[in-house]
Structure formats: structure tokens, C-alpha cells
Tab-separated table of C-alpha atoms in Angstrom:
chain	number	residue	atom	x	y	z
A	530	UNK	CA	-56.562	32.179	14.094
A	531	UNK	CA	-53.492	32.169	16.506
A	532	UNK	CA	-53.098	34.081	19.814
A	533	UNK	CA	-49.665	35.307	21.447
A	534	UNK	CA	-49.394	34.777	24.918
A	535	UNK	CA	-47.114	37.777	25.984
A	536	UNK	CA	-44.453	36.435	28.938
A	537	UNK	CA	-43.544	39.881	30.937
A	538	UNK	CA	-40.295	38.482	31.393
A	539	UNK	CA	-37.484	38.221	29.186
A	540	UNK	CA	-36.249	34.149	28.354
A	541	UNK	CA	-32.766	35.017	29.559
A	542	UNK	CA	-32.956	37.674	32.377
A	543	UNK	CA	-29.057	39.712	32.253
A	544	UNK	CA	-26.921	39.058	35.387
A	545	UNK	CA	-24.987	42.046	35.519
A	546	UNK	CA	-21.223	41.747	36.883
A	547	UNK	CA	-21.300	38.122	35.360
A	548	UNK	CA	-20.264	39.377	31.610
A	549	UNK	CA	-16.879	38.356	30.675
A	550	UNK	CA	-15.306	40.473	27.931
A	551	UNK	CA	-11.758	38.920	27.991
A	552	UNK	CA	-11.100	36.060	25.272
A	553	UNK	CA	-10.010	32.633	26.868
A	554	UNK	CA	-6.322	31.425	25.981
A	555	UNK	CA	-6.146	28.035	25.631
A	556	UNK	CA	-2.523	26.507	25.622
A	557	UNK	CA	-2.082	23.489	23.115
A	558	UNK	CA	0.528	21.311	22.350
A	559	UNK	CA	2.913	21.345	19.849
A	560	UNK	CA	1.990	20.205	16.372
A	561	UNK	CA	3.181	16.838	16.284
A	562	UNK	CA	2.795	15.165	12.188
A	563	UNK	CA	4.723	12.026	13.391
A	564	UNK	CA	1.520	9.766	13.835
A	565	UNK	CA	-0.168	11.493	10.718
A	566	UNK	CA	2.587	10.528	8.635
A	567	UNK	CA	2.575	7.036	9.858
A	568	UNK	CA	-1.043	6.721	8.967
A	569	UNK	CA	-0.364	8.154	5.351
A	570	UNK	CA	2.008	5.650	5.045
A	571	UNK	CA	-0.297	3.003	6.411
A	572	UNK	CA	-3.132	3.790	4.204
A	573	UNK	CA	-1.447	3.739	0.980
A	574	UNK	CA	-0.458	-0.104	1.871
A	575	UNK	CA	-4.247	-0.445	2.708
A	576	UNK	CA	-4.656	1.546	-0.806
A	577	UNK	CA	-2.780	-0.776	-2.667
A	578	UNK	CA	-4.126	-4.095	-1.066
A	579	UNK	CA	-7.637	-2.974	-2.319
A	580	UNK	CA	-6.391	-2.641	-5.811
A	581	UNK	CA	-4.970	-6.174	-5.269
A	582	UNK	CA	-8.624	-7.475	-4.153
A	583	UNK	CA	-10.814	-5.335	-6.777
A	584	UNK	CA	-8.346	-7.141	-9.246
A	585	UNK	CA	-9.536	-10.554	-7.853
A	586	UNK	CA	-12.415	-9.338	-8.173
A	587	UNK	CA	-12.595	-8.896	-11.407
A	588	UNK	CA	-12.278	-12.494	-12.140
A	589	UNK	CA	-16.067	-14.018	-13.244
A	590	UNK	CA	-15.380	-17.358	-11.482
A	591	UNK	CA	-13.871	-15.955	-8.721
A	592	UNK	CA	-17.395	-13.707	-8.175
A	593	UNK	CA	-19.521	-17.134	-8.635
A	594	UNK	CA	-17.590	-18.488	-6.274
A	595	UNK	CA	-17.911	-15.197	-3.578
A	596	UNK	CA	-21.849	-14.835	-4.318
A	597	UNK	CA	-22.671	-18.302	-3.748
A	598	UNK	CA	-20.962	-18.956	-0.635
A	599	UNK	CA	-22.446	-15.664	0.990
A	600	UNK	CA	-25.895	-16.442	-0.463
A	601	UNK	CA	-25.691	-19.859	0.707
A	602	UNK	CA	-24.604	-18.143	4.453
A	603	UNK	CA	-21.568	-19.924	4.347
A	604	UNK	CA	-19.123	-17.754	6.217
A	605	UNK	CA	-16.589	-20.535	6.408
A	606	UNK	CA	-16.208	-20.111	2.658
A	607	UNK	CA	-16.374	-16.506	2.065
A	608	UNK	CA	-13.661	-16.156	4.401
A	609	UNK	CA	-11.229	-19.047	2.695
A	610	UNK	CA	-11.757	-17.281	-0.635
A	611	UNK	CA	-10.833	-14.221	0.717
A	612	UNK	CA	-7.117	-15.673	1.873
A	613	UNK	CA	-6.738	-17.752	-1.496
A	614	UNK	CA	-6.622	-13.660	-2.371
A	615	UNK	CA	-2.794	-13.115	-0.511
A	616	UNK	CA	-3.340	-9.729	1.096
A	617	UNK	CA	-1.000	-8.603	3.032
A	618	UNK	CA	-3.844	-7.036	5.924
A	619	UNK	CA	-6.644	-8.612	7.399
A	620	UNK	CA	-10.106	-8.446	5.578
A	621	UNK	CA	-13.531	-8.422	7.222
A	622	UNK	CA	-15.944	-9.484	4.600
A	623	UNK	CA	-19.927	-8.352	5.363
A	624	UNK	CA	-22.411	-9.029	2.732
A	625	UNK	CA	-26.537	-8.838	2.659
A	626	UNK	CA	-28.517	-9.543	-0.549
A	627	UNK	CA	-27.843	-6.113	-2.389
A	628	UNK	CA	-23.867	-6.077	-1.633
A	629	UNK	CA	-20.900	-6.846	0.096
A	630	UNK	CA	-18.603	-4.551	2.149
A	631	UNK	CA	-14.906	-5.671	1.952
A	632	UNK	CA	-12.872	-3.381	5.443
A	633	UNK	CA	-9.244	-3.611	5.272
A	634	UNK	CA	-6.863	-2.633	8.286
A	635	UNK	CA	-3.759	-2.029	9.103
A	636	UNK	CA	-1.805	-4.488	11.324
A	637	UNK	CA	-2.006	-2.871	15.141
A	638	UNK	CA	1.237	-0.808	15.926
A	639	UNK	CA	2.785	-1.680	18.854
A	640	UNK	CA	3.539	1.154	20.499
A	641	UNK	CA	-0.680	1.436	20.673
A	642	UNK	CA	-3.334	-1.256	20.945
A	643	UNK	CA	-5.036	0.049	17.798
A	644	UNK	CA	-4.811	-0.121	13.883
A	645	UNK	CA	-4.404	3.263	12.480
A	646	UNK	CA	-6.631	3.262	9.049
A	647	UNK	CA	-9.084	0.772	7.955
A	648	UNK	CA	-10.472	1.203	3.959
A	649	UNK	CA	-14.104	0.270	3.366
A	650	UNK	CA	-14.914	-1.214	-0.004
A	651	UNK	CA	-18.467	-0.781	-0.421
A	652	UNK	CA	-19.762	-3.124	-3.217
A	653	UNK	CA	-23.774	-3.771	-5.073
A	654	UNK	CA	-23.581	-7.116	-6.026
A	655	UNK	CA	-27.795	-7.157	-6.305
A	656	UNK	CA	-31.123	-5.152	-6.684
């Protein structure tokens, strides 16, 4: 059995005179696509350099190779594998037991101290 505590008082008591009924204008810049089209551009390079690796990946040997140097913990490896490759971006390779995540970036543009895009390749390489 449940039993309602009644509150006299309401949760949100009304503060009259303190009710705007105006709407709020904000002022925003104008649209600028300048930087959106740069990363478009940007990401289709990044597009195409994951083709590039998935192709290398396709190559049996090339896999042994991969899975036994991450298994084995061997960073070192991994990551001289991953150049033999020839992309034209840096590649961070991360791998556990069940699978490997391959994150490609764009070079930093130097008008900013960031990379615009980065493409995550995420991989099952085990159960």
C-alpha cells in the first residue's frame, strides 16, 4: 500500500513581474562553408588512403604478419608494417585480442594547430 504525502505548496511558486514574453534575438555570424569544404576535401584523401590500407589488407601474409606482431605486443613491428603500406597520412594502429582499430588523419593545417578529419577503421580480427 502507498501513501501520498500532500506538500501545500506548489514545486515552483510563480514570481509575478519576472515572466518574459519577448523571444531573445541572437545575432550570428555569417555562414562561412570555407573550412567545411576544406574538410570535405580532406576526408576524401583520408577516404581513399583507407581503401589503399583495406587493400593491404587483404593480402593473407600481410595479415600473418600484422596478427603476430600485435599478439606478440610488439609495437615496434606493427608500426613498420604499417609504413611498408605507403600512405600518404599518418596511421595510429590500436589492437586488443578481438580487433584492431586502424585512425587515419589528416596532416595539421597550418593556419590551425589541428588536423581537420581523422577516419576510424574498426576491424574483428578474433572471438
Amino acid at each position: 500500500m502507498m501513501y501520498y504525502y500532500h506538500y501545500p505548496y506548489p514545486p515552483h511558486p510563480a514570481y509575478p513581474g519576472y515572466h518574459y514574453h519577448y523571444p531573445i534575438t541572437r545575432q550570428y555570424p555569417p555562414v562561412d562553408v570555407n573550412v567545411f569544404t576544406k574538410s570535405i576535401k580532406s576526408y576524401r584523401l583520408l577516404i581513399g588512403q583507407g581503401s589503399i590500407l583495406l587493400n593491404r589488407l587483404d593480402d593473407k601474409d600481410f595479415d600473418v604478419k600484422l596478427m603476430a606482431a600485435a599478439q606478440l605486443g610488439n609495437k615496434a613491428e606493427v608500426d613498420r608494417l604499417m609504413k611498408t603500406i605507403g600512405l600518404k597520412v599518418p596511421v595510429e594502429t590500436k589492437y586488443t585480442p578481438t580487433g584492431v582499430t586502424f585512425e587515419l588523419t589528416t596532416q595539421p593545417d597550418p593556419s590551425s594547430q589541428m588536423s581537420c578529419c581523422t577516419l576510424s577503421i574498426h576491424l574483428k580480427w578474433g572471438n
